[in-house]
Tab-separated table of C-alpha atoms and ligand atoms in Angstrom:
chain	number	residue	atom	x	y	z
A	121	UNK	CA	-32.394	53.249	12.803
A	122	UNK	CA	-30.431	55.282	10.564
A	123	UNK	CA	-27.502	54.541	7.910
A	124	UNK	CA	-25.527	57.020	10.209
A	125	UNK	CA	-25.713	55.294	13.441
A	126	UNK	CA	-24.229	52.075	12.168
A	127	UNK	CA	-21.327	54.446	11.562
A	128	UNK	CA	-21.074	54.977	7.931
A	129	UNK	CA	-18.874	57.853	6.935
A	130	UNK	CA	-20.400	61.145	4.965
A	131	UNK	CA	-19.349	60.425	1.700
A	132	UNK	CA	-21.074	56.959	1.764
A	133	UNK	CA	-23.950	58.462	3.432
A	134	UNK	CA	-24.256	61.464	0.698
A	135	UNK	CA	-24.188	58.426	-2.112
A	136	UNK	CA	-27.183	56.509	0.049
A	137	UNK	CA	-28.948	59.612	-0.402
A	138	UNK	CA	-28.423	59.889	-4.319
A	139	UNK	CA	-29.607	56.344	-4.577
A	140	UNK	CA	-32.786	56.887	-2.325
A	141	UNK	CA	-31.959	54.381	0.315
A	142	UNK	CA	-33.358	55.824	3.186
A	143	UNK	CA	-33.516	53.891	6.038
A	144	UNK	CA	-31.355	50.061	6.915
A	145	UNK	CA	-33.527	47.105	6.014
A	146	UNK	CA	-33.425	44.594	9.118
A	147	UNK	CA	-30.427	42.624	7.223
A	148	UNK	CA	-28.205	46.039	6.443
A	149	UNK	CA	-28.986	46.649	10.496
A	150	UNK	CA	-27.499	43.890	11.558
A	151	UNK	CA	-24.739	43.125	8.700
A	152	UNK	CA	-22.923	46.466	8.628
A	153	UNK	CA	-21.756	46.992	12.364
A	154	UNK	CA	-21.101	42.904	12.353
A	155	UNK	CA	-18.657	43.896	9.061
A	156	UNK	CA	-17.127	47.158	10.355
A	157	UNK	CA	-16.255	45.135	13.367
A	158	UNK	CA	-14.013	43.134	11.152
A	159	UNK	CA	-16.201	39.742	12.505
A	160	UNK	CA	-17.047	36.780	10.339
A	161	UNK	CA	-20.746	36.777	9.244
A	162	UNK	CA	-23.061	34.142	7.909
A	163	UNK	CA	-26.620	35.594	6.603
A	164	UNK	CA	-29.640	33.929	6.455
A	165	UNK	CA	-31.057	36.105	3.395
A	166	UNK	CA	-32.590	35.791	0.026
A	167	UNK	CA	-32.530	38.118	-3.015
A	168	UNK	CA	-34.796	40.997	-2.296
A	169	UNK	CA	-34.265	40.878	1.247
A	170	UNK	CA	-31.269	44.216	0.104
A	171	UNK	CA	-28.145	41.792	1.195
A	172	UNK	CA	-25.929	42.757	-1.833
A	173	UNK	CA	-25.692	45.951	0.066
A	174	UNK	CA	-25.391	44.763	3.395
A	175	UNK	CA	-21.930	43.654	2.066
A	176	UNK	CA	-21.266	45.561	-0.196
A	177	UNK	CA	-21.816	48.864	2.350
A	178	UNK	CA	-19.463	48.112	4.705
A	179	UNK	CA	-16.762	46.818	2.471
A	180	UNK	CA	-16.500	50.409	0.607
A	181	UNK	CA	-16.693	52.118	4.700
A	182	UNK	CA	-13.683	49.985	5.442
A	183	UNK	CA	-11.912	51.371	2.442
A	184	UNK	CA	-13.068	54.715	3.164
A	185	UNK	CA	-11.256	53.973	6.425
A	186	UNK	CA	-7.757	52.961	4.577
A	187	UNK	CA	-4.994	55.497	3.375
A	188	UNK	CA	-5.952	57.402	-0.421
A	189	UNK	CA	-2.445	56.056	-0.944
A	190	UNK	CA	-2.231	52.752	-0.175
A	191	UNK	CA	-1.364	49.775	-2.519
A	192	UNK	CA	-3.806	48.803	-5.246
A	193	UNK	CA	-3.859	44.981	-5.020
A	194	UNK	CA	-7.001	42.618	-4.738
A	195	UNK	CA	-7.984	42.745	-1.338
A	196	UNK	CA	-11.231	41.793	-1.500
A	197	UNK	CA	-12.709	38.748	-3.120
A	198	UNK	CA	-16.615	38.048	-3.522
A	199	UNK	CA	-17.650	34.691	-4.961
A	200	UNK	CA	-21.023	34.266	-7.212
A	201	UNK	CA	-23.082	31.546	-8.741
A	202	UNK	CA	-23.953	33.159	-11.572
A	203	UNK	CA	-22.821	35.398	-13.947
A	204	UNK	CA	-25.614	37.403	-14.038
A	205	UNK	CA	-24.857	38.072	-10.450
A	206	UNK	CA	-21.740	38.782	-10.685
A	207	UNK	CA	-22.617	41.701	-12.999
A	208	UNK	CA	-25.190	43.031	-10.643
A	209	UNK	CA	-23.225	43.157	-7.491
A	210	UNK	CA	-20.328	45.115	-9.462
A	211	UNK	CA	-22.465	47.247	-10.479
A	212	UNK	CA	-24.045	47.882	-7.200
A	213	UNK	CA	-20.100	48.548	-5.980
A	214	UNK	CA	-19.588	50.755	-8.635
A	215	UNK	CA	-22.773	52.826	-8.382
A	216	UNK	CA	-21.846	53.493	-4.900
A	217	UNK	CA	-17.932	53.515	-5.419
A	218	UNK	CA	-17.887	56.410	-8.171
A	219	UNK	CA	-19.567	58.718	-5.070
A	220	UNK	CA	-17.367	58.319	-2.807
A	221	UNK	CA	-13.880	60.485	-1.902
A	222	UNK	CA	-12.046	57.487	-1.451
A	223	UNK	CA	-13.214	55.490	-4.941
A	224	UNK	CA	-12.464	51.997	-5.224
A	225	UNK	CA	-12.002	49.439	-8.732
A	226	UNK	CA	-13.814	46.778	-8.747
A	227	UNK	CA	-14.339	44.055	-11.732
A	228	UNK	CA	-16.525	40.950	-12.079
A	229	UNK	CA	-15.206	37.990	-13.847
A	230	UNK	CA	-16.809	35.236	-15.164
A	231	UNK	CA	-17.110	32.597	-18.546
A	232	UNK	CA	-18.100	33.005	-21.362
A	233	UNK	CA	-15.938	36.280	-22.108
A	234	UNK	CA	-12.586	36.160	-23.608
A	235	UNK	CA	-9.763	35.891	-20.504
A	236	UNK	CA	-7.180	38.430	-22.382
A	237	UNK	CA	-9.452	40.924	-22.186
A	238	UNK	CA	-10.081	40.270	-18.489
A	239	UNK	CA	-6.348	39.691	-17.535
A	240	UNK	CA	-6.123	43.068	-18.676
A	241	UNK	CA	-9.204	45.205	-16.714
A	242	UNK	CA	-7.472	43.314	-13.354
A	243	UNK	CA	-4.680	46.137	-13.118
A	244	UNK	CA	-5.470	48.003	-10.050
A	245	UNK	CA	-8.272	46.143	-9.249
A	246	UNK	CA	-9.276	46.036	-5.344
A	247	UNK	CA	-12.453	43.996	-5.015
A	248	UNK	CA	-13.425	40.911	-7.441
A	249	UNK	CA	-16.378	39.715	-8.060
A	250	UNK	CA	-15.410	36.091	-9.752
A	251	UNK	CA	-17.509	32.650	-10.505
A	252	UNK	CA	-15.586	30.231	-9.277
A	253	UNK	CA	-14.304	28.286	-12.299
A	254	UNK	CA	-13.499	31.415	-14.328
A	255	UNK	CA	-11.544	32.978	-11.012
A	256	UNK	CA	-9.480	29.430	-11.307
A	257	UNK	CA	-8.753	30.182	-14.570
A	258	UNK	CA	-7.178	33.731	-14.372
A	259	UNK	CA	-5.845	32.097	-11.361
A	260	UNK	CA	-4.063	29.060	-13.311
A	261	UNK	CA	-2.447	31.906	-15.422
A	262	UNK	CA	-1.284	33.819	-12.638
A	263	UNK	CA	-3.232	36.745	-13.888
A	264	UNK	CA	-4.443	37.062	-10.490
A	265	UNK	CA	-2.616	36.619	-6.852
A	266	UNK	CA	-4.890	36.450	-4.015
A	267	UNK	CA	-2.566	35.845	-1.276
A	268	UNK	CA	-3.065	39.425	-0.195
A	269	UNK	CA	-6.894	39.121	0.390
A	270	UNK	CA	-8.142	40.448	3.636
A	271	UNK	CA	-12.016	39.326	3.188
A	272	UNK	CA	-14.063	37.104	1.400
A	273	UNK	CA	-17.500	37.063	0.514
A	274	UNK	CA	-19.475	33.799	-0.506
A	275	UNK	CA	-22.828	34.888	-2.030
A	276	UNK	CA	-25.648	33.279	-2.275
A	277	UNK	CA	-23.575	30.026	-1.469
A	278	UNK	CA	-26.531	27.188	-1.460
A	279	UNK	CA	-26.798	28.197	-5.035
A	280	UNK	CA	-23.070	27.420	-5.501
A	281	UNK	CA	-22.965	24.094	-3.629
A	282	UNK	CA	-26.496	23.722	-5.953
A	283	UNK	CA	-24.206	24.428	-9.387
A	284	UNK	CA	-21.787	21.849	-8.331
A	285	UNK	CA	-19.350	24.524	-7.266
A	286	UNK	CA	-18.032	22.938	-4.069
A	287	UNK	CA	-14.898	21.706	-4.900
A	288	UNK	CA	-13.748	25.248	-6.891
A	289	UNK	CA	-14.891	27.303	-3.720
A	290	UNK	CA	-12.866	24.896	-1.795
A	291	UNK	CA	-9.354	24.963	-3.767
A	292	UNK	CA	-9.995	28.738	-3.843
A	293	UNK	CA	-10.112	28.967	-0.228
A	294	UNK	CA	-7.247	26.872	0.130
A	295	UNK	CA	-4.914	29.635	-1.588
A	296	UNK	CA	-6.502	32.481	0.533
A	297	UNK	CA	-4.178	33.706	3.351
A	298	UNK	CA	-5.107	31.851	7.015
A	299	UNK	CA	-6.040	35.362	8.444
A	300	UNK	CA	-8.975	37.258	6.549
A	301	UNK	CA	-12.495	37.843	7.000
A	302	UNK	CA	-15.268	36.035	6.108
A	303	UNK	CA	-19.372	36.690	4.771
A	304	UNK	CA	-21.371	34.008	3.671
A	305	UNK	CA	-25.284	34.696	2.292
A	306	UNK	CA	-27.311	31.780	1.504
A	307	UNK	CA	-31.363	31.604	1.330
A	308	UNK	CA	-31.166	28.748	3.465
A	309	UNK	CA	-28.560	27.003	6.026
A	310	UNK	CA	-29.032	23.371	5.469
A	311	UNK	CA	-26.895	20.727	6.302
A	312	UNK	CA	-25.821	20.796	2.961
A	313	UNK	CA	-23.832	24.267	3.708
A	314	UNK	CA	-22.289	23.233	6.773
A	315	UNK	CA	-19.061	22.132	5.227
A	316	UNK	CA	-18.855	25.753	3.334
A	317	UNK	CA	-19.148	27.170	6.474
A	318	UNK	CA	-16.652	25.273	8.366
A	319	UNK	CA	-14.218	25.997	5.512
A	320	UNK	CA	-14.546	29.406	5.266
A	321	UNK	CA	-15.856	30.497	8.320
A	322	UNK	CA	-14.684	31.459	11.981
A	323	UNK	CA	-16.926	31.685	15.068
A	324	UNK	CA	-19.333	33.861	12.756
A	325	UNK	CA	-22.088	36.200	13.992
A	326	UNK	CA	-25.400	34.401	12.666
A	327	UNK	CA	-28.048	36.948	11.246
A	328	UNK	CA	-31.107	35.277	9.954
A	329	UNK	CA	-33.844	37.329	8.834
A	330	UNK	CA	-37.254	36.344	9.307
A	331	UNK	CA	-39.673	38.066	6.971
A	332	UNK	CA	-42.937	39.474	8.705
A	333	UNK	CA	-45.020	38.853	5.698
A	334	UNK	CA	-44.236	35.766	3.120
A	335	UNK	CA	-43.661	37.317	-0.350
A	336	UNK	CA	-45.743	34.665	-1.835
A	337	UNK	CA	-48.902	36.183	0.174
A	338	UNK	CA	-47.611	39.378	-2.060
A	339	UNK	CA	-48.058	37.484	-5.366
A	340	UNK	CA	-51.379	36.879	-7.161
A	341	UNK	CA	-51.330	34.063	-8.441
A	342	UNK	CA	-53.335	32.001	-11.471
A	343	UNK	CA	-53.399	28.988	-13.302
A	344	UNK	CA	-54.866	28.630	-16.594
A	345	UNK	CA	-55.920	25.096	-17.481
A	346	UNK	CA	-55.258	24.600	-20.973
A	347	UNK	CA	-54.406	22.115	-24.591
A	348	UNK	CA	-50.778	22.302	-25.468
A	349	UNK	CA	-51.257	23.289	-28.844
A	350	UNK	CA	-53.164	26.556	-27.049
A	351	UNK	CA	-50.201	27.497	-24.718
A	352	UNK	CA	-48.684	29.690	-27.745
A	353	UNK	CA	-51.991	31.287	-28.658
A	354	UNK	CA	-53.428	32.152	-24.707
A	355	UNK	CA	-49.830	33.252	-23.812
A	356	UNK	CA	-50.196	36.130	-26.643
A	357	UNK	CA	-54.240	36.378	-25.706
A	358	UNK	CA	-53.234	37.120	-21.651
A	359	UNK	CA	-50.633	39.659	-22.522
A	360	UNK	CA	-52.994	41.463	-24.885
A	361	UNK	CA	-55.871	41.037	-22.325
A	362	UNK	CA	-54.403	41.806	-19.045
A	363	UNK	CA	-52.378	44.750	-20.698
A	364	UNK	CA	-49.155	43.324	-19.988
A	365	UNK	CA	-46.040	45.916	-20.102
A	366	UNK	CA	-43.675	44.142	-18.741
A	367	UNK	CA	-43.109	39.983	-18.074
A	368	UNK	CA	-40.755	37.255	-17.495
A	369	UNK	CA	-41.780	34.319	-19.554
A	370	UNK	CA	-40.238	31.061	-17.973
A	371	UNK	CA	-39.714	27.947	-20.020
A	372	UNK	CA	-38.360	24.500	-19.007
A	373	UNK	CA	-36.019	23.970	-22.388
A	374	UNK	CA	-34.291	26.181	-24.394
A	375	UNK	CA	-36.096	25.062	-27.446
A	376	UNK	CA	-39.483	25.962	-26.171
A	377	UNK	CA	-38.270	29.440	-25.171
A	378	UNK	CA	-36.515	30.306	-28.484
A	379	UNK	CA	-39.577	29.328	-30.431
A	380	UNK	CA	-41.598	31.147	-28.096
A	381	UNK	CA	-39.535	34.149	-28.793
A	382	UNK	CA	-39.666	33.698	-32.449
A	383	UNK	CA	-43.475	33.672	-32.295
A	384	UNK	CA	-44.226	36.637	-29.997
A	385	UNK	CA	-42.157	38.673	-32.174
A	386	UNK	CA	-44.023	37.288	-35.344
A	387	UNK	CA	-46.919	38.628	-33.728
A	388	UNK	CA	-45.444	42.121	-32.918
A	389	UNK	CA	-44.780	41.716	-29.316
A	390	UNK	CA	-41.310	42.994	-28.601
A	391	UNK	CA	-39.130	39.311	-26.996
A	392	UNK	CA	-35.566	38.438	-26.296
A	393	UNK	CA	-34.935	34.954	-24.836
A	394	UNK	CA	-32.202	34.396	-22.109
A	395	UNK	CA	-30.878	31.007	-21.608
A	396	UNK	CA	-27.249	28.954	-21.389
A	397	UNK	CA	-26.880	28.975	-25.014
A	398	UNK	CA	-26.735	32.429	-25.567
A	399	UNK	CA	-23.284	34.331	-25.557
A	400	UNK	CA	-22.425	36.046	-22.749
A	401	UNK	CA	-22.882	38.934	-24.809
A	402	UNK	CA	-26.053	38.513	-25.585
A	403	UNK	CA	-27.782	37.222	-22.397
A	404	UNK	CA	-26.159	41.231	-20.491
A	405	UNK	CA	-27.956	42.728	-23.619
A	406	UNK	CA	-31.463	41.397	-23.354
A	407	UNK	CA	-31.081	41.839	-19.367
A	408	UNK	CA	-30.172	45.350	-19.974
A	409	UNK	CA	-32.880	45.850	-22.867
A	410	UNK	CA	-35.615	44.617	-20.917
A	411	UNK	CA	-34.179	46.628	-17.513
A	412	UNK	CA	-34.767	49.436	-19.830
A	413	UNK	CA	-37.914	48.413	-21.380
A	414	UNK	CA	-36.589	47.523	-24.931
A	415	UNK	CA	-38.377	44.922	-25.110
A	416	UNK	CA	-41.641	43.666	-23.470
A	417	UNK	CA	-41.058	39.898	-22.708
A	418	UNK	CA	-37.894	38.214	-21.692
A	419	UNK	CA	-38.346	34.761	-22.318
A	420	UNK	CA	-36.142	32.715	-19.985
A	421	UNK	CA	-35.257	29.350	-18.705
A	422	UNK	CA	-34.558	28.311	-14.707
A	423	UNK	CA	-31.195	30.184	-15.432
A	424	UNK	CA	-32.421	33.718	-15.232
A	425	UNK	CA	-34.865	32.872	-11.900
A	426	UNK	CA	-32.357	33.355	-9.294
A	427	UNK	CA	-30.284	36.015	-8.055
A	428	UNK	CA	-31.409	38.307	-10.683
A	429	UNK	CA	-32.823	41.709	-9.370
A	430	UNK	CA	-35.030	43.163	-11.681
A	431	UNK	CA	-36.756	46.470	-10.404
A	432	UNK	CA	-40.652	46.970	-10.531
A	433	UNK	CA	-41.746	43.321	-12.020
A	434	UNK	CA	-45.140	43.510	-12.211
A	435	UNK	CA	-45.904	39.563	-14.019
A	436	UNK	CA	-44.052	36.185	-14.010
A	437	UNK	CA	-45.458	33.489	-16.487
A	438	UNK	CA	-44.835	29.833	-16.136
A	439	UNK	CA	-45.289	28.995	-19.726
A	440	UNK	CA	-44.313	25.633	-18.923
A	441	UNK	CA	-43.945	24.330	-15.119
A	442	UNK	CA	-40.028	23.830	-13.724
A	443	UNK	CA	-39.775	20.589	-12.251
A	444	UNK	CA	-38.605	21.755	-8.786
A	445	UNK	CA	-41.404	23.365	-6.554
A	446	UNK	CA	-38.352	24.651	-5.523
A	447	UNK	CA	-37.873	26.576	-8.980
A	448	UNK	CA	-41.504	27.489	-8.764
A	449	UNK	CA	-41.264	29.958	-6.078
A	450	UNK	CA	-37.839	31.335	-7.295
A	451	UNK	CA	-39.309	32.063	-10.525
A	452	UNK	CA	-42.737	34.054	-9.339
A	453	UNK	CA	-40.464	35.438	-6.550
A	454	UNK	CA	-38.936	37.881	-9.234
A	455	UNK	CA	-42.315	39.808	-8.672
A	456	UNK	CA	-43.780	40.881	-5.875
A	457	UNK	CA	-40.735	41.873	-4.221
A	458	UNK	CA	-39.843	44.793	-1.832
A	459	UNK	CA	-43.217	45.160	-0.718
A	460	UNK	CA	-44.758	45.587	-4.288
A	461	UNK	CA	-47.504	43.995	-5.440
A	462	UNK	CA	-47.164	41.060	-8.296
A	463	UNK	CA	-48.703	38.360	-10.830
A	464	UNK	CA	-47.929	35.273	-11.984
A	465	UNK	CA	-49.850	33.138	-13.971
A	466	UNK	CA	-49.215	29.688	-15.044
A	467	UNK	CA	-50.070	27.783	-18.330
A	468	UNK	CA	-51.067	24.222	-17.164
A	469	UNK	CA	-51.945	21.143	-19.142
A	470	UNK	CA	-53.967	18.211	-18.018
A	471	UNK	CA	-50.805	15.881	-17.791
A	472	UNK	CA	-48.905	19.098	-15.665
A	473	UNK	CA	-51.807	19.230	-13.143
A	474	UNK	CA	-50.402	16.543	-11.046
A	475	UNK	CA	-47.190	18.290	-10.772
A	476	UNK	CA	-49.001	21.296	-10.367
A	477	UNK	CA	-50.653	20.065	-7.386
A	478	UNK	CA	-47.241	19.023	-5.776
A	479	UNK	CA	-46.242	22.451	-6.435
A	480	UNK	CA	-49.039	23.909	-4.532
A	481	UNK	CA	-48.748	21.567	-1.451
A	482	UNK	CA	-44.874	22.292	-1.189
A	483	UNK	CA	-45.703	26.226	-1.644
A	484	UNK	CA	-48.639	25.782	1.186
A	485	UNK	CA	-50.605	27.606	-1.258
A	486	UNK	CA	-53.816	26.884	-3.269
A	487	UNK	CA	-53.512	28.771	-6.718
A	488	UNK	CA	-57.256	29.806	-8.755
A	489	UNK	CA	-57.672	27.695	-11.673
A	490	UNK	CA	-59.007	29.074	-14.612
A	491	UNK	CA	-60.455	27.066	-17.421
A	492	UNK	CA	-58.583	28.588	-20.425
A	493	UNK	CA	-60.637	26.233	-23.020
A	494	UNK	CA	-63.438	28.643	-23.567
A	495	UNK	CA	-61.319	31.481	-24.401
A	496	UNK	CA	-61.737	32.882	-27.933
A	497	UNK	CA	-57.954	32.884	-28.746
A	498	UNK	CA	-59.527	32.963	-32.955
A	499	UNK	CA	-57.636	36.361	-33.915
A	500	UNK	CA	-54.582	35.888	-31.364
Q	42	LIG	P1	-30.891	42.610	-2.977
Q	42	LIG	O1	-31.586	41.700	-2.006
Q	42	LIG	O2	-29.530	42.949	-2.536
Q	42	LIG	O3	-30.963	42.085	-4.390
Q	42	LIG	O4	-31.693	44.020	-2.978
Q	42	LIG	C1	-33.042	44.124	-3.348
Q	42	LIG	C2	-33.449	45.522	-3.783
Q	42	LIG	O5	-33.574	46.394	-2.664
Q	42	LIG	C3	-32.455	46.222	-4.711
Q	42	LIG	O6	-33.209	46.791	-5.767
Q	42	LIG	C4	-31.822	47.318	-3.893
Q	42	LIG	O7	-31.463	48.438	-4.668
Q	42	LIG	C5	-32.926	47.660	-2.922
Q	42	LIG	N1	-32.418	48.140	-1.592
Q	42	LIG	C6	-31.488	47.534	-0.840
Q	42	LIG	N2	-31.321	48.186	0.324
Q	42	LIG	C7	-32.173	49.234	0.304
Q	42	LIG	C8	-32.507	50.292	1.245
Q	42	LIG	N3	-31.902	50.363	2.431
Q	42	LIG	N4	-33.429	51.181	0.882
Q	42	LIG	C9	-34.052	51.095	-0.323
Q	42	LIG	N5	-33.822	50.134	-1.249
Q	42	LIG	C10	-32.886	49.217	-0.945
């Protein structure tokens, strides 16, 4: 199948081109003639899986569709966990919006950044991209109107019942207009997101994508049995030894990752560390920097493990083990993605291994242990 038979128009198609998409993945198949249709759509999909633009796709055709000169008000509102992505599904609009002959503004909100400053980037604005509390916000000083919004998109929306977010996602739907469309995405449709998707949606189309081959048979994956007081040492001997370019370290507390940060960069490897105390600011800049291969290690905690699409991850390493099993396979899921190949090795003490064990029988996957004790880590 072809981007062109599920009736995309040229100037959309010319901008696939530029951005190398070839050929629909089995969500964009389904989700685009669903969209165009103008039906209400709930995805079965995780990150990876290429659902930001199985959205975002159709949404720019149906503009492509409306009048150069027609009125520039928000008509199209997408809802996000995270800030992070928030940021990454504007920027997929934009990269395909600045192609096209009919261009369209879009703007991501979210905390942490000063609301003036947003207030005033909303002029002309046609799609948002909004968390949910900072969307109340610019909403609670009528900086933004969305009575005139004609679809809405709830991403990755198990996350935002996860976050706590139900009751913002429900008074924003509550001052939408009765007659709209409606996408929701989620990784999984538990119970839990039934009352979302009563909410929000009508008699939806239901496109659930069932992956041929589990990612987590694409990920190599280690453990390496070790003394506390040696995590610090064999994290800096494994990057050294297995040539690492490129890796997402993941830590449970924000204290462990900022002193891990301090001490790779003592001992000249290049780290930034990404976690809910950081400014806004600061957490776009190491993203970006380490996007761009800055800087070698990104040091994060359970915040950066979801949602966040990072292109050709070789490594994940569990410095320390997130309680969740859950967590677990959202954190070594930000490698081996797309097809590619990836690595993730954990750091495991003898009071983890329990937990480590639960992991593995949740996961329905035995990980190689390695006996890290013997490892000269003298020099490191
Ligand atoms: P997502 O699940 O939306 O985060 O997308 C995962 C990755 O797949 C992103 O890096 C996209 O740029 C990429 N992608 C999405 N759709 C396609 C496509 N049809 N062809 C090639 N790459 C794609």
């Amino acid at each position: 199948m072809s981007f062109k038979a599920l009736g995309l128009s040229k100037s959309l198609l010319d901008a696939l081109n530029k951005h190398e998409y070839e050929s629909p993945f089995p969500i964009q198949e389904q989700a685009i003639p669903a969209i165009l249709e103008g039906k209400d759509v709930q995805g079965i999909a995780k990150t990876g899986s290429g659902k930001t633009a199985g959205f975002v796709l159709p949404i720019l055709e149906l503009f492509q569709r409306k009048p150069r000169d027609r009125k520039l008000h928000l008509k199209v509102l997408i809802l996000s966990p995270t800030r992070e992505l928030a940021q990454q599904i504007s920027g997929v609009i934009s990269s395909f919006s600045e192609e096209l002959a009919n261009s369209v503004k879009n703007l991501a909100v979210y905390g942490g950044v000063k609301l003036n400053q947003q207030m005033v980037q909303l002029k002309d604005t046609e799609i948002l991209v909004a968390t949910p509390g900072r969307l109340l916000d610019l909403v609670s000083t009528q900086s933004v109107n969305l009575a005139k919004i004609e679809l809405l998109v709830l991403d990755e929306a198990d996350k935002m019942l996860d976050l706590g977010f139900k009751e913002e996602v429900a008074n924003i739907i509550k001052l939408l207009p009765k007659k709209r469309q409606n996408i929701l995405f989620s990784a999984t449709l538990d119970t839990k997101i039934l009352d979302l998707k009563h909410l929000a949606l009508q008699d939806p189309v239901t496109i659930e994508i069932t992956e041929d081959e589990d990612p987590i048979e694409l990920i190599k994956q280690s453990a390496y049995m070790t003394k506390p007081e040696r995590k610090g040492p064999l994290l800096r001997y494994l990057i050294h030894e297995k040539e690492i370019k490129k890796a997402i370290v993941f830590c449970s507390s924000i204290r462990t990752a900022d002193n891990v940060t301090t001490k790779l960069n003592k001992n000249g490897i290049t780290a930034r560390a990404i976690h809910s105390k950081k400014t806004q600011g600061a957490r776009t800049q190491a993203l970006e920097d380490f996007k761009l291969s800055r800087i070698q290690i990104l040091v994060a905690t359970d915040l950066a493990s979801r949602g966040i699409d990072i292109h050709f991850l070789p490594c994940v390493i569990n410095y320390e083990l997130p309680r969740s099993p859950k967590d677990y396979i959202h954190r070594i899921g930000r490698t081996g993605r797309a097809g590619a190949m990836g690595e993730a090795f954990s750091l495991v003490t003898d009071e983890e291994e329990h937990h480590f064990y639960i992991i593995q029988k949740k996961m329905g996957k035995r990980v190689q242990k390695i006996n890290a004790d013997e490892f000269d880590l003298g020099n490191i």
